[in-house]
Amino acid sequence: QIRISVSNLDIPPAFPGVVKEGIKGLVDVAVAPKFDMDLEMIYESDGKPGRLQAVETAESPINRHPVTGLPVWFSNSHNHSRKLRDRRPCGVPEVGMTEVFYADTMKPLDLEDCEEIKRASEKHITALSMEPGDVLLVDNYRALHGRDVFQGDRFHAVTWFTWDQNEAWRGDERRIVEKNAFNQAINQMMDWLPKDFESNQS
């Protein structure tokens, strides 16, 4: 099983424990609603002193498709592992940088596993050229997806489709996310932070 960290906040390591716990609770309230996953706030999971990370609970990277029952790779390791992401241009500020850990040890995925994930993913790439006005629907349970470098704007929307004819496929979880003022302020701060498009090719 693996765990993925989705956010970083660097707190001065010398802060008293009670202050750190207060910050941890505040971040939990502000960050968790932004993600459709169960998160745990953990200090220094990546070894950096004072760093607070929002980390997904342990999940299997391989699941069975809800309709066909076939085993499928259902994990964002190819996108969220630093060992892979740092080799390509990335404009995400450090607060939004991600990492993938082995769930049992909380150690980042090793280079050998990352390279195998990269090899298997890239072996089956099918390029699709899109024009303005095109719409692409992707079943996350059946396909990895990504994009190459491009110029211009894009509109990215995420939705959940259900199968009302079959109760077992539909599920019963419904989430309504309301963005409060603190959440909106964090989004504005993310937009304001400088973006570093330099990548480490080593």
mmCIF file with all atom_site columns, C-alpha atoms in Angstrom:
data_model
loop_
_atom_site.group_PDB
_atom_site.id
_atom_site.type_symbol
_atom_site.label_atom_id
_atom_site.label_alt_id
_atom_site.label_comp_id
_atom_site.label_asym_id
_atom_site.label_entity_id
_atom_site.label_seq_id
_atom_site.pdbx_PDB_ins_code
_atom_site.Cartn_x
_atom_site.Cartn_y
_atom_site.Cartn_z
_atom_site.occupancy
_atom_site.B_iso_or_equiv
_atom_site.pdbx_formal_charge
_atom_site.auth_seq_id
_atom_site.auth_comp_id
_atom_site.auth_asym_id
_atom_site.auth_atom_id
_atom_site.pdbx_PDB_model_num
ATOM 1   C CA . GLN A 1 1   ? 0.000   0.000  0.000   1.00 0.00 ? 1   GLN A CA 1
ATOM 2   C CA . ILE A 1 2   ? 1.013   3.623  -0.550  1.00 0.00 ? 2   ILE A CA 1
ATOM 3   C CA . ARG A 1 3   ? 0.256   7.056  0.905   1.00 0.00 ? 3   ARG A CA 1
ATOM 4   C CA . ILE A 1 4   ? 0.382   10.350 -1.009  1.00 0.00 ? 4   ILE A CA 1
ATOM 5   C CA . SER A 1 5   ? 1.100   13.724 0.566   1.00 0.00 ? 5   SER A CA 1
ATOM 6   C CA . VAL A 1 6   ? -0.832  16.546 -1.090  1.00 0.00 ? 6   VAL A CA 1
ATOM 7   C CA . SER A 1 7   ? 0.332   19.687 0.715   1.00 0.00 ? 7   SER A CA 1
ATOM 8   C CA . ASN A 1 8   ? 3.292   21.064 2.693   1.00 0.00 ? 8   ASN A CA 1
ATOM 9   C CA . LEU A 1 9   ? 3.494   23.815 5.263   1.00 0.00 ? 9   LEU A CA 1
ATOM 10  C CA . ASP A 1 10  ? 6.871   24.648 6.802   1.00 0.00 ? 10  ASP A CA 1
ATOM 11  C CA . ILE A 1 11  ? 6.518   25.622 10.480  1.00 0.00 ? 11  ILE A CA 1
ATOM 12  C CA . PRO A 1 12  ? 9.541   26.922 12.463  1.00 0.00 ? 12  PRO A CA 1
ATOM 13  C CA . PRO A 1 13  ? 10.805  23.768 14.258  1.00 0.00 ? 13  PRO A CA 1
ATOM 14  C CA . ALA A 1 14  ? 11.318  25.756 17.484  1.00 0.00 ? 14  ALA A CA 1
ATOM 15  C CA . PHE A 1 15  ? 7.592   26.493 17.847  1.00 0.00 ? 15  PHE A CA 1
ATOM 16  C CA . PRO A 1 16  ? 6.131   25.019 21.074  1.00 0.00 ? 16  PRO A CA 1
ATOM 17  C CA . GLY A 1 17  ? 4.171   21.780 20.717  1.00 0.00 ? 17  GLY A CA 1
ATOM 18  C CA . VAL A 1 18  ? 0.878   23.419 21.630  1.00 0.00 ? 18  VAL A CA 1
ATOM 19  C CA . VAL A 1 19  ? 1.321   25.990 18.857  1.00 0.00 ? 19  VAL A CA 1
ATOM 20  C CA . LYS A 1 20  ? 2.180   23.281 16.338  1.00 0.00 ? 20  LYS A CA 1
ATOM 21  C CA . GLU A 1 21  ? -0.915  21.319 17.311  1.00 0.00 ? 21  GLU A CA 1
ATOM 22  C CA . GLY A 1 22  ? -3.056  24.438 16.900  1.00 0.00 ? 22  GLY A CA 1
ATOM 23  C CA . ILE A 1 23  ? -1.654  25.044 13.429  1.00 0.00 ? 23  ILE A CA 1
ATOM 24  C CA . LYS A 1 24  ? -2.197  21.369 12.619  1.00 0.00 ? 24  LYS A CA 1
ATOM 25  C CA . GLY A 1 25  ? -5.880  21.612 13.538  1.00 0.00 ? 25  GLY A CA 1
ATOM 26  C CA . LEU A 1 26  ? -6.347  24.804 11.553  1.00 0.00 ? 26  LEU A CA 1
ATOM 27  C CA . VAL A 1 27  ? -4.728  23.326 8.439   1.00 0.00 ? 27  VAL A CA 1
ATOM 28  C CA . ASP A 1 28  ? -6.845  20.192 8.813   1.00 0.00 ? 28  ASP A CA 1
ATOM 29  C CA . VAL A 1 29  ? -10.007 22.311 8.650   1.00 0.00 ? 29  VAL A CA 1
ATOM 30  C CA . ALA A 1 30  ? -8.740  24.409 5.733   1.00 0.00 ? 30  ALA A CA 1
ATOM 31  C CA . VAL A 1 31  ? -7.038  21.788 3.545   1.00 0.00 ? 31  VAL A CA 1
ATOM 32  C CA . ALA A 1 32  ? -9.094  18.609 3.929   1.00 0.00 ? 32  ALA A CA 1
ATOM 33  C CA . PRO A 1 33  ? -12.248 19.965 2.184   1.00 0.00 ? 33  PRO A CA 1
ATOM 34  C CA . LYS A 1 34  ? -10.193 20.714 -0.942  1.00 0.00 ? 34  LYS A CA 1
ATOM 35  C CA . PHE A 1 35  ? -9.536  17.019 -1.604  1.00 0.00 ? 35  PHE A CA 1
ATOM 36  C CA . ASP A 1 36  ? -11.884 14.119 -2.189  1.00 0.00 ? 36  ASP A CA 1
ATOM 37  C CA . MET A 1 37  ? -9.862  11.808 0.042   1.00 0.00 ? 37  MET A CA 1
ATOM 38  C CA . ASP A 1 38  ? -9.256  11.057 3.691   1.00 0.00 ? 38  ASP A CA 1
ATOM 39  C CA . LEU A 1 39  ? -6.227  12.978 4.964   1.00 0.00 ? 39  LEU A CA 1
ATOM 40  C CA . GLU A 1 40  ? -4.052  12.859 8.069   1.00 0.00 ? 40  GLU A CA 1
ATOM 41  C CA . MET A 1 41  ? -1.954  15.839 9.144   1.00 0.00 ? 41  MET A CA 1
ATOM 42  C CA . ILE A 1 42  ? 1.567   14.616 9.933   1.00 0.00 ? 42  ILE A CA 1
ATOM 43  C CA . TYR A 1 43  ? 4.680   16.526 10.982  1.00 0.00 ? 43  TYR A CA 1
ATOM 44  C CA . GLU A 1 44  ? 8.023   15.749 9.307   1.00 0.00 ? 44  GLU A CA 1
ATOM 45  C CA . SER A 1 45  ? 6.861   12.695 7.332   1.00 0.00 ? 45  SER A CA 1
ATOM 46  C CA . ASP A 1 46  ? 9.441   13.568 4.678   1.00 0.00 ? 46  ASP A CA 1
ATOM 47  C CA . GLY A 1 47  ? 12.160  14.204 7.260   1.00 0.00 ? 47  GLY A CA 1
ATOM 48  C CA . LYS A 1 48  ? 12.221  17.997 6.954   1.00 0.00 ? 48  LYS A CA 1
ATOM 49  C CA . PRO A 1 49  ? 12.128  19.618 10.443  1.00 0.00 ? 49  PRO A CA 1
ATOM 50  C CA . GLY A 1 50  ? 8.924   21.521 11.118  1.00 0.00 ? 50  GLY A CA 1
ATOM 51  C CA . ARG A 1 51  ? 7.187   20.471 7.900   1.00 0.00 ? 51  ARG A CA 1
ATOM 52  C CA . LEU A 1 52  ? 3.479   19.701 8.239   1.00 0.00 ? 52  LEU A CA 1
ATOM 53  C CA . GLN A 1 53  ? 2.073   17.521 5.484   1.00 0.00 ? 53  GLN A CA 1
ATOM 54  C CA . ALA A 1 54  ? -1.462  16.490 4.576   1.00 0.00 ? 54  ALA A CA 1
ATOM 55  C CA . VAL A 1 55  ? -1.095  12.772 3.841   1.00 0.00 ? 55  VAL A CA 1
ATOM 56  C CA . GLU A 1 56  ? -3.689  10.459 2.329   1.00 0.00 ? 56  GLU A CA 1
ATOM 57  C CA . THR A 1 57  ? -4.579  7.340  4.290   1.00 0.00 ? 57  THR A CA 1
ATOM 58  C CA . ALA A 1 58  ? -3.079  4.046  3.069   1.00 0.00 ? 58  ALA A CA 1
ATOM 59  C CA . GLU A 1 59  ? -4.487  2.823  -0.241  1.00 0.00 ? 59  GLU A CA 1
ATOM 60  C CA . SER A 1 60  ? -3.738  -0.030 -2.604  1.00 0.00 ? 60  SER A CA 1
ATOM 61  C CA . PRO A 1 61  ? -2.263  1.141  -5.940  1.00 0.00 ? 61  PRO A CA 1
ATOM 62  C CA . ILE A 1 62  ? -4.067  -1.725 -7.690  1.00 0.00 ? 62  ILE A CA 1
ATOM 63  C CA . ASN A 1 63  ? -7.844  -2.037 -7.584  1.00 0.00 ? 63  ASN A CA 1
ATOM 64  C CA . ARG A 1 64  ? -10.537 -3.832 -9.553  1.00 0.00 ? 64  ARG A CA 1
ATOM 65  C CA . HIS A 1 65  ? -12.621 -2.012 -12.124 1.00 0.00 ? 65  HIS A CA 1
ATOM 66  C CA . PRO A 1 66  ? -16.166 -1.590 -10.725 1.00 0.00 ? 66  PRO A CA 1
ATOM 67  C CA . VAL A 1 67  ? -17.751 -3.014 -13.889 1.00 0.00 ? 67  VAL A CA 1
ATOM 68  C CA . THR A 1 68  ? -15.307 -5.486 -15.470 1.00 0.00 ? 68  THR A CA 1
ATOM 69  C CA . GLY A 1 69  ? -13.663 -6.707 -12.255 1.00 0.00 ? 69  GLY A CA 1
ATOM 70  C CA . LEU A 1 70  ? -10.252 -6.610 -13.950 1.00 0.00 ? 70  LEU A CA 1
ATOM 71  C CA . PRO A 1 71  ? -7.256  -5.448 -11.889 1.00 0.00 ? 71  PRO A CA 1
ATOM 72  C CA . VAL A 1 72  ? -6.220  -1.924 -12.840 1.00 0.00 ? 72  VAL A CA 1
ATOM 73  C CA . TRP A 1 73  ? -3.476  0.457  -11.736 1.00 0.00 ? 73  TRP A CA 1
ATOM 74  C CA . PHE A 1 74  ? -5.319  3.131  -9.786  1.00 0.00 ? 74  PHE A CA 1
ATOM 75  C CA . SER A 1 75  ? -2.691  5.418  -8.363  1.00 0.00 ? 75  SER A CA 1
ATOM 76  C CA . ASN A 1 76  ? -1.164  8.822  -9.022  1.00 0.00 ? 76  ASN A CA 1
ATOM 77  C CA . SER A 1 77  ? 2.369   7.660  -8.189  1.00 0.00 ? 77  SER A CA 1
ATOM 78  C CA . HIS A 1 78  ? 3.502   8.471  -11.720 1.00 0.00 ? 78  HIS A CA 1
ATOM 79  C CA . ASN A 1 79  ? 2.435   12.075 -11.167 1.00 0.00 ? 79  ASN A CA 1
ATOM 80  C CA . HIS A 1 80  ? 3.020   12.695 -7.463  1.00 0.00 ? 80  HIS A CA 1
ATOM 81  C CA . SER A 1 81  ? 6.389   11.021 -6.858  1.00 0.00 ? 81  SER A CA 1
ATOM 82  C CA . ARG A 1 82  ? 9.116   13.656 -6.609  1.00 0.00 ? 82  ARG A CA 1
ATOM 83  C CA . LYS A 1 83  ? 11.680  11.386 -8.224  1.00 0.00 ? 83  LYS A CA 1
ATOM 84  C CA . LEU A 1 84  ? 9.595   11.433 -11.403 1.00 0.00 ? 84  LEU A CA 1
ATOM 85  C CA . ARG A 1 85  ? 8.072   14.900 -11.246 1.00 0.00 ? 85  ARG A CA 1
ATOM 86  C CA . ASP A 1 86  ? 11.343  16.732 -10.604 1.00 0.00 ? 86  ASP A CA 1
ATOM 87  C CA . ARG A 1 87  ? 12.619  15.583 -14.007 1.00 0.00 ? 87  ARG A CA 1
ATOM 88  C CA . ARG A 1 88  ? 10.042  17.648 -15.879 1.00 0.00 ? 88  ARG A CA 1
ATOM 89  C CA . PRO A 1 89  ? 9.046   21.325 -15.799 1.00 0.00 ? 89  PRO A CA 1
ATOM 90  C CA . CYS A 1 90  ? 6.794   22.059 -12.852 1.00 0.00 ? 90  CYS A CA 1
ATOM 91  C CA . GLY A 1 91  ? 5.228   25.373 -11.856 1.00 0.00 ? 91  GLY A CA 1
ATOM 92  C CA . VAL A 1 92  ? 3.759   24.234 -8.535  1.00 0.00 ? 92  VAL A CA 1
ATOM 93  C CA . PRO A 1 93  ? 5.023   26.137 -5.448  1.00 0.00 ? 93  PRO A CA 1
ATOM 94  C CA . GLU A 1 94  ? 6.516   24.086 -2.612  1.00 0.00 ? 94  GLU A CA 1
ATOM 95  C CA . VAL A 1 95  ? 3.340   24.301 -0.537  1.00 0.00 ? 95  VAL A CA 1
ATOM 96  C CA . GLY A 1 96  ? 1.557   22.247 -3.206  1.00 0.00 ? 96  GLY A CA 1
ATOM 97  C CA . MET A 1 97  ? 4.345   19.768 -3.941  1.00 0.00 ? 97  MET A CA 1
ATOM 98  C CA . THR A 1 98  ? 3.470   16.114 -3.458  1.00 0.00 ? 98  THR A CA 1
ATOM 99  C CA . GLU A 1 99  ? 5.273   12.897 -2.554  1.00 0.00 ? 99  GLU A CA 1
ATOM 100 C CA . VAL A 1 100 ? 4.442   9.191  -2.524  1.00 0.00 ? 100 VAL A CA 1
ATOM 101 C CA . PHE A 1 101 ? 5.340   6.986  0.446   1.00 0.00 ? 101 PHE A CA 1
ATOM 102 C CA . TYR A 1 102 ? 5.299   3.277  1.211   1.00 0.00 ? 102 TYR A CA 1
ATOM 103 C CA . ALA A 1 103 ? 2.462   3.081  3.741   1.00 0.00 ? 103 ALA A CA 1
ATOM 104 C CA . ASP A 1 104 ? 4.226   0.719  6.147   1.00 0.00 ? 104 ASP A CA 1
ATOM 105 C CA . THR A 1 105 ? 7.457   2.717  6.500   1.00 0.00 ? 105 THR A CA 1
ATOM 106 C CA . MET A 1 106 ? 6.481   6.248  5.350   1.00 0.00 ? 106 MET A CA 1
ATOM 107 C CA . LYS A 1 107 ? 9.616   6.252  3.198   1.00 0.00 ? 107 LYS A CA 1
ATOM 108 C CA . PRO A 1 108 ? 9.363   7.796  -0.290  1.00 0.00 ? 108 PRO A CA 1
ATOM 109 C CA . LEU A 1 109 ? 9.164   5.334  -3.186  1.00 0.00 ? 109 LEU A CA 1
ATOM 110 C CA . ASP A 1 110 ? 12.663  4.283  -4.215  1.00 0.00 ? 110 ASP A CA 1
ATOM 111 C CA . LEU A 1 111 ? 14.083  5.154  -7.619  1.00 0.00 ? 111 LEU A CA 1
ATOM 112 C CA . GLU A 1 112 ? 13.838  1.579  -8.933  1.00 0.00 ? 112 GLU A CA 1
ATOM 113 C CA . ASP A 1 113 ? 10.082  1.390  -8.316  1.00 0.00 ? 113 ASP A CA 1
ATOM 114 C CA . CYS A 1 114 ? 9.597   4.885  -9.748  1.00 0.00 ? 114 CYS A CA 1
ATOM 115 C CA . GLU A 1 115 ? 11.477  3.984  -12.913 1.00 0.00 ? 115 GLU A CA 1
ATOM 116 C CA . GLU A 1 116 ? 9.355   0.850  -13.377 1.00 0.00 ? 116 GLU A CA 1
ATOM 117 C CA . ILE A 1 117 ? 6.157   2.872  -12.944 1.00 0.00 ? 117 ILE A CA 1
ATOM 118 C CA . LYS A 1 118 ? 7.491   5.362  -15.504 1.00 0.00 ? 118 LYS A CA 1
ATOM 119 C CA . ARG A 1 119 ? 8.475   2.598  -17.948 1.00 0.00 ? 119 ARG A CA 1
ATOM 120 C CA . ALA A 1 120 ? 5.121   0.812  -17.764 1.00 0.00 ? 120 ALA A CA 1
ATOM 121 C CA . SER A 1 121 ? 3.168   4.074  -18.037 1.00 0.00 ? 121 SER A CA 1
ATOM 122 C CA . GLU A 1 122 ? 5.090   5.484  -21.002 1.00 0.00 ? 122 GLU A CA 1
ATOM 123 C CA . LYS A 1 123 ? 5.063   2.159  -22.863 1.00 0.00 ? 123 LYS A CA 1
ATOM 124 C CA . HIS A 1 124 ? 1.308   2.484  -23.331 1.00 0.00 ? 124 HIS A CA 1
ATOM 125 C CA . ILE A 1 125 ? 0.976   6.206  -24.074 1.00 0.00 ? 125 ILE A CA 1
ATOM 126 C CA . THR A 1 126 ? -1.515  7.099  -26.786 1.00 0.00 ? 126 THR A CA 1
ATOM 127 C CA . ALA A 1 127 ? -1.172  10.722 -27.876 1.00 0.00 ? 127 ALA A CA 1
ATOM 128 C CA . LEU A 1 128 ? -4.344  12.657 -28.641 1.00 0.00 ? 128 LEU A CA 1
ATOM 129 C CA . SER A 1 129 ? -4.109  16.016 -30.363 1.00 0.00 ? 129 SER A CA 1
ATOM 130 C CA . MET A 1 130 ? -6.845  18.386 -29.256 1.00 0.00 ? 130 MET A CA 1
ATOM 131 C CA . GLU A 1 131 ? -8.220  21.538 -30.835 1.00 0.00 ? 131 GLU A CA 1
ATOM 132 C CA . PRO A 1 132 ? -10.118 24.437 -29.221 1.00 0.00 ? 132 PRO A CA 1
ATOM 133 C CA . GLY A 1 133 ? -13.614 23.272 -28.363 1.00 0.00 ? 133 GLY A CA 1
ATOM 134 C CA . ASP A 1 134 ? -12.683 19.589 -27.990 1.00 0.00 ? 134 ASP A CA 1
ATOM 135 C CA . VAL A 1 135 ? -13.870 17.730 -24.902 1.00 0.00 ? 135 VAL A CA 1
ATOM 136 C CA . LEU A 1 136 ? -12.159 14.614 -23.542 1.00 0.00 ? 136 LEU A CA 1
ATOM 137 C CA . LEU A 1 137 ? -13.814 12.285 -21.020 1.00 0.00 ? 137 LEU A CA 1
ATOM 138 C CA . VAL A 1 138 ? -11.503 9.878  -19.178 1.00 0.00 ? 138 VAL A CA 1
ATOM 139 C CA . ASP A 1 139 ? -12.505 6.950  -16.968 1.00 0.00 ? 139 ASP A CA 1
ATOM 140 C CA . ASN A 1 140 ? -10.066 7.188  -14.044 1.00 0.00 ? 140 ASN A CA 1
ATOM 141 C CA . TYR A 1 141 ? -10.679 3.528  -13.290 1.00 0.00 ? 141 TYR A CA 1
ATOM 142 C CA . ARG A 1 142 ? -9.405  2.450  -16.700 1.00 0.00 ? 142 ARG A CA 1
ATOM 143 C CA . ALA A 1 143 ? -6.773  4.911  -17.879 1.00 0.00 ? 143 ALA A CA 1
ATOM 144 C CA . LEU A 1 144 ? -3.895  7.028  -16.660 1.00 0.00 ? 144 LEU A CA 1
ATOM 145 C CA . HIS A 1 145 ? -4.041  10.445 -18.243 1.00 0.00 ? 145 HIS A CA 1
ATOM 146 C CA . GLY A 1 146 ? -1.867  13.507 -18.499 1.00 0.00 ? 146 GLY A CA 1
ATOM 147 C CA . ARG A 1 147 ? -0.887  16.311 -20.816 1.00 0.00 ? 147 ARG A CA 1
ATOM 148 C CA . ASP A 1 148 ? 2.195   17.505 -22.621 1.00 0.00 ? 148 ASP A CA 1
ATOM 149 C CA . VAL A 1 149 ? 3.545   21.052 -22.548 1.00 0.00 ? 149 VAL A CA 1
ATOM 150 C CA . PHE A 1 150 ? 1.235   23.441 -24.368 1.00 0.00 ? 150 PHE A CA 1
ATOM 151 C CA . GLN A 1 151 ? 0.539   27.139 -24.814 1.00 0.00 ? 151 GLN A CA 1
ATOM 152 C CA . GLY A 1 152 ? -2.739  28.840 -24.001 1.00 0.00 ? 152 GLY A CA 1
ATOM 153 C CA . ASP A 1 153 ? -5.467  28.141 -21.479 1.00 0.00 ? 153 ASP A CA 1
ATOM 154 C CA . ARG A 1 154 ? -7.408  25.002 -20.677 1.00 0.00 ? 154 ARG A CA 1
ATOM 155 C CA . PHE A 1 155 ? -10.595 24.313 -18.763 1.00 0.00 ? 155 PHE A CA 1
ATOM 156 C CA . HIS A 1 156 ? -10.259 21.328 -16.439 1.00 0.00 ? 156 HIS A CA 1
ATOM 157 C CA . ALA A 1 157 ? -13.371 19.957 -14.738 1.00 0.00 ? 157 ALA A CA 1
ATOM 158 C CA . VAL A 1 158 ? -13.821 16.847 -12.612 1.00 0.00 ? 158 VAL A CA 1
ATOM 159 C CA . THR A 1 159 ? -17.098 15.036 -12.074 1.00 0.00 ? 159 THR A CA 1
ATOM 160 C CA . TRP A 1 160 ? -18.336 11.685 -10.845 1.00 0.00 ? 160 TRP A CA 1
ATOM 161 C CA . PHE A 1 161 ? -20.602 9.551  -13.017 1.00 0.00 ? 161 PHE A CA 1
ATOM 162 C CA . THR A 1 162 ? -22.812 6.936  -11.357 1.00 0.00 ? 162 THR A CA 1
ATOM 163 C CA . TRP A 1 163 ? -24.686 3.903  -12.575 1.00 0.00 ? 163 TRP A CA 1
ATOM 164 C CA . ASP A 1 164 ? -28.217 4.238  -11.263 1.00 0.00 ? 164 ASP A CA 1
ATOM 165 C CA . GLN A 1 165 ? -29.326 0.945  -12.781 1.00 0.00 ? 165 GLN A CA 1
ATOM 166 C CA . ASN A 1 166 ? -27.048 -1.062 -10.503 1.00 0.00 ? 166 ASN A CA 1
ATOM 167 C CA . GLU A 1 167 ? -27.033 -0.241 -6.786  1.00 0.00 ? 167 GLU A CA 1
ATOM 168 C CA . ALA A 1 168 ? -23.698 -1.991 -6.241  1.00 0.00 ? 168 ALA A CA 1
ATOM 169 C CA . TRP A 1 169 ? -21.974 0.308  -8.746  1.00 0.00 ? 169 TRP A CA 1
ATOM 170 C CA . ARG A 1 170 ? -23.565 3.536  -7.596  1.00 0.00 ? 170 ARG A CA 1
ATOM 171 C CA . GLY A 1 171 ? -22.276 3.840  -4.043  1.00 0.00 ? 171 GLY A CA 1
ATOM 172 C CA . ASP A 1 172 ? -23.872 6.043  -1.421  1.00 0.00 ? 172 ASP A CA 1
ATOM 173 C CA . GLU A 1 173 ? -21.242 8.690  -0.648  1.00 0.00 ? 173 GLU A CA 1
ATOM 174 C CA . ARG A 1 174 ? -22.118 12.271 -1.543  1.00 0.00 ? 174 ARG A CA 1
ATOM 175 C CA . ARG A 1 175 ? -19.898 15.228 -0.691  1.00 0.00 ? 175 ARG A CA 1
ATOM 176 C CA . ILE A 1 176 ? -20.777 18.895 -0.847  1.00 0.00 ? 176 ILE A CA 1
ATOM 177 C CA . VAL A 1 177 ? -17.777 21.180 -0.485  1.00 0.00 ? 177 VAL A CA 1
ATOM 178 C CA . GLU A 1 178 ? -18.387 24.768 0.524   1.00 0.00 ? 178 GLU A CA 1
ATOM 179 C CA . LYS A 1 179 ? -15.353 27.020 0.371   1.00 0.00 ? 179 LYS A CA 1
ATOM 180 C CA . ASN A 1 180 ? -15.201 29.292 3.379   1.00 0.00 ? 180 ASN A CA 1
ATOM 181 C CA . ALA A 1 181 ? -13.310 32.591 3.537   1.00 0.00 ? 181 ALA A CA 1
ATOM 182 C CA . PHE A 1 182 ? -10.136 30.962 4.884   1.00 0.00 ? 182 PHE A CA 1
ATOM 183 C CA . ASN A 1 183 ? -10.176 28.412 2.070   1.00 0.00 ? 183 ASN A CA 1
ATOM 184 C CA . GLN A 1 184 ? -10.643 31.176 -0.505  1.00 0.00 ? 184 GLN A CA 1
ATOM 185 C CA . ALA A 1 185 ? -7.737  33.130 1.015   1.00 0.00 ? 185 ALA A CA 1
ATOM 186 C CA . ILE A 1 186 ? -5.463  30.093 0.646   1.00 0.00 ? 186 ILE A CA 1
ATOM 187 C CA . ASN A 1 187 ? -6.452  29.755 -3.015  1.00 0.00 ? 187 ASN A CA 1
ATOM 188 C CA . GLN A 1 188 ? -5.621  33.423 -3.615  1.00 0.00 ? 188 GLN A CA 1
ATOM 189 C CA . MET A 1 189 ? -2.270  32.991 -1.877  1.00 0.00 ? 189 MET A CA 1
ATOM 190 C CA . MET A 1 190 ? -1.479  30.005 -4.122  1.00 0.00 ? 190 MET A CA 1
ATOM 191 C CA . ASP A 1 191 ? -2.208  32.131 -7.186  1.00 0.00 ? 191 ASP A CA 1
ATOM 192 C CA . TRP A 1 192 ? 0.074   34.885 -5.854  1.00 0.00 ? 192 TRP A CA 1
ATOM 193 C CA . LEU A 1 193 ? 3.073   32.678 -5.008  1.00 0.00 ? 193 LEU A CA 1
ATOM 194 C CA . PRO A 1 194 ? 5.874   32.683 -7.594  1.00 0.00 ? 194 PRO A CA 1
ATOM 195 C CA . LYS A 1 195 ? 6.025   29.640 -9.852  1.00 0.00 ? 195 LYS A CA 1
ATOM 196 C CA . ASP A 1 196 ? 9.401   28.013 -10.596 1.00 0.00 ? 196 ASP A CA 1
ATOM 197 C CA . PHE A 1 197 ? 9.386   26.426 -14.022 1.00 0.00 ? 197 PHE A CA 1
ATOM 198 C CA . GLU A 1 198 ? 12.975  25.199 -13.799 1.00 0.00 ? 198 GLU A CA 1
ATOM 199 C CA . SER A 1 199 ? 13.251  21.404 -13.584 1.00 0.00 ? 199 SER A CA 1
ATOM 200 C CA . ASN A 1 200 ? 15.997  19.217 -12.194 1.00 0.00 ? 200 ASN A CA 1
ATOM 201 C CA . GLN A 1 201 ? 17.110  16.928 -15.021 1.00 0.00 ? 201 GLN A CA 1
ATOM 202 C CA . SER A 1 202 ? 19.780  15.089 -13.022 1.00 0.00 ? 202 SER A CA 1
#
